[in-house]
PDB file of C-alpha atoms in Angstrom:
ATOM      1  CA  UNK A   1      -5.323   7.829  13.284  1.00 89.00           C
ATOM      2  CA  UNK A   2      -2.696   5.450  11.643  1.00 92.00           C
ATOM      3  CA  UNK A   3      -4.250   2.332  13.803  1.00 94.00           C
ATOM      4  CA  UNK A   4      -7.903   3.642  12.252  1.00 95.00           C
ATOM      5  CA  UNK A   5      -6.080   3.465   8.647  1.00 96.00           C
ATOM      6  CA  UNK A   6      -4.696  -0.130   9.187  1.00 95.00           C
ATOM      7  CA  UNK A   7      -8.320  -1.489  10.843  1.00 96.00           C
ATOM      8  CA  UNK A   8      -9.960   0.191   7.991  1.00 95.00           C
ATOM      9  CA  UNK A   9      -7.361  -1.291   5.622  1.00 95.00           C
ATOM     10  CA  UNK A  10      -7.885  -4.985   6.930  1.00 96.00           C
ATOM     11  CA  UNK A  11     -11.604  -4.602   6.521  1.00 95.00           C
ATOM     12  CA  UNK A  12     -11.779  -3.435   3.194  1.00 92.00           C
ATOM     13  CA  UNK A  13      -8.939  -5.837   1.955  1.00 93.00           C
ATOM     14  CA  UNK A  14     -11.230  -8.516   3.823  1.00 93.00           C
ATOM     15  CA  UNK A  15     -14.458  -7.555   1.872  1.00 91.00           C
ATOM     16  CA  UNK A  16     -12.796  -7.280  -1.305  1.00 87.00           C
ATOM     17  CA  UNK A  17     -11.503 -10.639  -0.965  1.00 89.00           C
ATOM     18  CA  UNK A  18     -15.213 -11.844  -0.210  1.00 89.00           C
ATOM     19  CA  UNK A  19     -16.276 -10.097  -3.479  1.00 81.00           C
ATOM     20  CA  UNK A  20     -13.491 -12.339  -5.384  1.00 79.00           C
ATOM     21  CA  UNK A  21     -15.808 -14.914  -4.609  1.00 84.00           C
ATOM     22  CA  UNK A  22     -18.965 -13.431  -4.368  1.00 78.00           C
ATOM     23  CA  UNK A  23     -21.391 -12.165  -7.346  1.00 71.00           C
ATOM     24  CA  UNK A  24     -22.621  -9.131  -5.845  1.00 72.00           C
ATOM     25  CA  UNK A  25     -19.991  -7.512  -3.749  1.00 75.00           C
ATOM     26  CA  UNK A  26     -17.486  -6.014  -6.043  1.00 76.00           C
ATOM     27  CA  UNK A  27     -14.341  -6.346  -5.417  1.00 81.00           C
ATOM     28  CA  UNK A  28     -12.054  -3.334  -6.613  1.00 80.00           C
ATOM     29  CA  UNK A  29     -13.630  -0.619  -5.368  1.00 83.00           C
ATOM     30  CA  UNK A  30     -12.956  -2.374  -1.902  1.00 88.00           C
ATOM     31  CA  UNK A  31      -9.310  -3.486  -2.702  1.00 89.00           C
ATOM     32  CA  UNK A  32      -8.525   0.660  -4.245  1.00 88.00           C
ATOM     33  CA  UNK A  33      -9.639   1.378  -0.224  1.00 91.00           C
ATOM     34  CA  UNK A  34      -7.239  -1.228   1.276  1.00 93.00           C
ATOM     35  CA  UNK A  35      -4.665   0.466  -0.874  1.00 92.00           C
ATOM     36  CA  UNK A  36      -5.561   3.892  -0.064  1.00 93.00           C
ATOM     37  CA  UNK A  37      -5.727   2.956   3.480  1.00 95.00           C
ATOM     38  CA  UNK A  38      -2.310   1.050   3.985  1.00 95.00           C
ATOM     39  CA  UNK A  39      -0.631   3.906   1.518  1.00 93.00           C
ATOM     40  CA  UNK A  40      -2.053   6.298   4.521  1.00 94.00           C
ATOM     41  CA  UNK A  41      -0.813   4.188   7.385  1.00 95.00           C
ATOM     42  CA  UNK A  42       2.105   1.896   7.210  1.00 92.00           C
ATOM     43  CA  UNK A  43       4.303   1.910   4.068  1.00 93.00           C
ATOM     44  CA  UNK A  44       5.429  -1.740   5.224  1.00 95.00           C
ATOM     45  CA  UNK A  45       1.955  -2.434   4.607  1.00 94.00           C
ATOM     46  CA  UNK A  46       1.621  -0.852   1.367  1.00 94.00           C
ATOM     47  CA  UNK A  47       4.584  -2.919  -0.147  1.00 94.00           C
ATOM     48  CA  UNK A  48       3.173  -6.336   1.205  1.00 95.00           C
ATOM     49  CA  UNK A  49      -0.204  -5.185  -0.563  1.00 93.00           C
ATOM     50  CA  UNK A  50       1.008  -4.643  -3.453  1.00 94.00           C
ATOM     51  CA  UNK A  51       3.231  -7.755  -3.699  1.00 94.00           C
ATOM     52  CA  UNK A  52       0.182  -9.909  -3.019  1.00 91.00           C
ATOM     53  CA  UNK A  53      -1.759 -11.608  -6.029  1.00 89.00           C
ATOM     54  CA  UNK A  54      -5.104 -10.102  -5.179  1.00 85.00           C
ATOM     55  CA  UNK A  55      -3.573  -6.572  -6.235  1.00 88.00           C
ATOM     56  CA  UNK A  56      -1.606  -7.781  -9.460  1.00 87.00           C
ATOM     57  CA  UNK A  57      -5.062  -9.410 -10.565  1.00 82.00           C
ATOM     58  CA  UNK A  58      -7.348  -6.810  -9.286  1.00 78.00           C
ATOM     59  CA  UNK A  59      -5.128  -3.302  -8.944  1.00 84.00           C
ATOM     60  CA  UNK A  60      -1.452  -2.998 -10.671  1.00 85.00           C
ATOM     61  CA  UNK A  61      -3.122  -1.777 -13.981  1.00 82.00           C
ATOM     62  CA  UNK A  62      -5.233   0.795 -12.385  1.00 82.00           C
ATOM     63  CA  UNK A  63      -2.372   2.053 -10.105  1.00 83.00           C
ATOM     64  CA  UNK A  64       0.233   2.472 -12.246  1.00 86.00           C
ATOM     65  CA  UNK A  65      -1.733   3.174 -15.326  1.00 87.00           C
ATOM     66  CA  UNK A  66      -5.262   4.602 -14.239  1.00 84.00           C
ATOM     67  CA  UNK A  67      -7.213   2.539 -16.264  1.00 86.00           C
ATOM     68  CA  UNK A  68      -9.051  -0.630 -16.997  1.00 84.00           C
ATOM     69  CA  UNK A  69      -9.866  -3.309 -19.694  1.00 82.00           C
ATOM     70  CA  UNK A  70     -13.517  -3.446 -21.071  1.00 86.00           C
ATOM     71  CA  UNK A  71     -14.081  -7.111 -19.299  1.00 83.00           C
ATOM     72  CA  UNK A  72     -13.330  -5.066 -15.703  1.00 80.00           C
ATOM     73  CA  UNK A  73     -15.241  -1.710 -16.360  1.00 85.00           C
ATOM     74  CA  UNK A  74     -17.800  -3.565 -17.638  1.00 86.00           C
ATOM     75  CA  UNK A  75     -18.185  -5.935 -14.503  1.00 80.00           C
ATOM     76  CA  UNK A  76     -17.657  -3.678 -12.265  1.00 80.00           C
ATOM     77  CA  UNK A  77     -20.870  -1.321 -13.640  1.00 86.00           C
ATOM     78  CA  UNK A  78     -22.453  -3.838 -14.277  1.00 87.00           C
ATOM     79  CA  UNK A  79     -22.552  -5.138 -10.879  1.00 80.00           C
ATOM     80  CA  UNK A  80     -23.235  -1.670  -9.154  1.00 83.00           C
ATOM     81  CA  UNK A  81     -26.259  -0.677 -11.522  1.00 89.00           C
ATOM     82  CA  UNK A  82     -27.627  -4.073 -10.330  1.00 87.00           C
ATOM     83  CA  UNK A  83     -27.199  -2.899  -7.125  1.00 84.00           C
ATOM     84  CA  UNK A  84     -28.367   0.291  -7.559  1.00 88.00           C
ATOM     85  CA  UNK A  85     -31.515  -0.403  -9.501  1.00 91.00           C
ATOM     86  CA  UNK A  86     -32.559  -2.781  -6.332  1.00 90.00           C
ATOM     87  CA  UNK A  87     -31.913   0.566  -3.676  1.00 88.00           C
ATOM     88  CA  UNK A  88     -33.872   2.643  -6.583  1.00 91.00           C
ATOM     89  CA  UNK A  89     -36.742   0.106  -6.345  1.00 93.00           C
ATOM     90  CA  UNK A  90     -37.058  -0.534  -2.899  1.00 92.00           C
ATOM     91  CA  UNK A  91     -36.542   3.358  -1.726  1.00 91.00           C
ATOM     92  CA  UNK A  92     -40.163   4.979  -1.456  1.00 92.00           C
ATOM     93  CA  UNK A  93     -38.907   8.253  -1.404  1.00 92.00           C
ATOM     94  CA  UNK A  94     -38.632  10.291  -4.823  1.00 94.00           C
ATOM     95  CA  UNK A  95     -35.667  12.235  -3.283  1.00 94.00           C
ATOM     96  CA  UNK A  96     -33.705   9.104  -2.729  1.00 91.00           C
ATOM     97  CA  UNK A  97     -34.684   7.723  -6.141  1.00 94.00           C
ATOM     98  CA  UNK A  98     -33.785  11.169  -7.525  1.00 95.00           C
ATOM     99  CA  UNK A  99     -29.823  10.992  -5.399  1.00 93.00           C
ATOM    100  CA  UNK A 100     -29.537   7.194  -6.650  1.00 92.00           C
ATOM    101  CA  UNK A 101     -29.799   8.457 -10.413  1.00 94.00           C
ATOM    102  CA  UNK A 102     -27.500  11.323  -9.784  1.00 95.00           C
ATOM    103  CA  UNK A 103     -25.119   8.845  -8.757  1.00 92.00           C
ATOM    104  CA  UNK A 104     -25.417   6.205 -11.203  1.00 92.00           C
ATOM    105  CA  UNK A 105     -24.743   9.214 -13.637  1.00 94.00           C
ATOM    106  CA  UNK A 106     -22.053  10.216 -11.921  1.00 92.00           C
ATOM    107  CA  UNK A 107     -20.578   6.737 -11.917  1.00 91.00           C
ATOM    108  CA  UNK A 108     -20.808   6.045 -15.560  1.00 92.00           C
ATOM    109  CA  UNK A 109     -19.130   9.530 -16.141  1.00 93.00           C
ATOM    110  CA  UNK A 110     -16.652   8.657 -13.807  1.00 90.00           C
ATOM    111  CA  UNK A 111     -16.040   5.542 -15.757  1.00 88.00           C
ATOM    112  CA  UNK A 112     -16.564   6.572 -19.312  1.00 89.00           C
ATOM    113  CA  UNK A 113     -14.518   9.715 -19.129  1.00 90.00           C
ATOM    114  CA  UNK A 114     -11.913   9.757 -16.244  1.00 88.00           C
ATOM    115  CA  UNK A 115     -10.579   6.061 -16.436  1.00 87.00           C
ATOM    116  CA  UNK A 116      -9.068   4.870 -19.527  1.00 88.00           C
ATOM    117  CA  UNK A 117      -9.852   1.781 -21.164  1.00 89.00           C
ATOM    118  CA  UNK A 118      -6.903  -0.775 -21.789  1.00 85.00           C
ATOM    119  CA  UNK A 119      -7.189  -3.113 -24.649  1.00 83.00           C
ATOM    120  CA  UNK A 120      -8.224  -6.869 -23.441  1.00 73.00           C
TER     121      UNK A 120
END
């Protein structure tokens, strides 16, 4: 299971780095896996992550403080509703339209009232 962790880690940590550069693939909700995913496997890993500038840009607040700044909450939902309203439009089925709502709900409760907002 630990080499599952690592591959898993590696991927995500590779996508999140594409969505550094990339409009529409966001980037922290890849680089929290890659954190979860080394923290699970290797703790050697871990501690490289987390020395890394990707994760002092994109994860130290959130880590240590479980929250974000407006400018990052903000980008981040703003990205995924795009996302989601394209899956909402191009699903035909009302059941699929009804789960996408459900979870863009979910998300901006998530966001609104779990993780704290920093000041910029």
């Amino acid at each position: 299971m630990r080499y599952i962790y690592i591959f898993l880690g590696f991927l995500c940590l590779g996508l999140g780095i594409l969505g550094a550069f990339l409009p529409v693939l966001p980037t922290t909700p890849f680089l929290l896996c890659t954190l979860f995913f080394f923290g699970k496997s290797s703790s050697r890993l871990e501690n490289w992550f987390k020395q890394t500038t990707i994760y002092h840009k994109y994860l130290k607040t959130f880590n240590e403080q479980r929250a974000l700044t407006k400018k990052a909450k903000f980008s981040i939902l703003f990205i995924s509703t795009l996302m989601m309203a394209f899956s909402f439009y191009a699903i035909p089925n009302i059941f699929g339209k009804i789960t996408i709502l459900l979870l863009l709900l979910v998300q901006y409760w998530f966001f609104f009232f779990w993780i704290k907002t920093l000041p910029e």
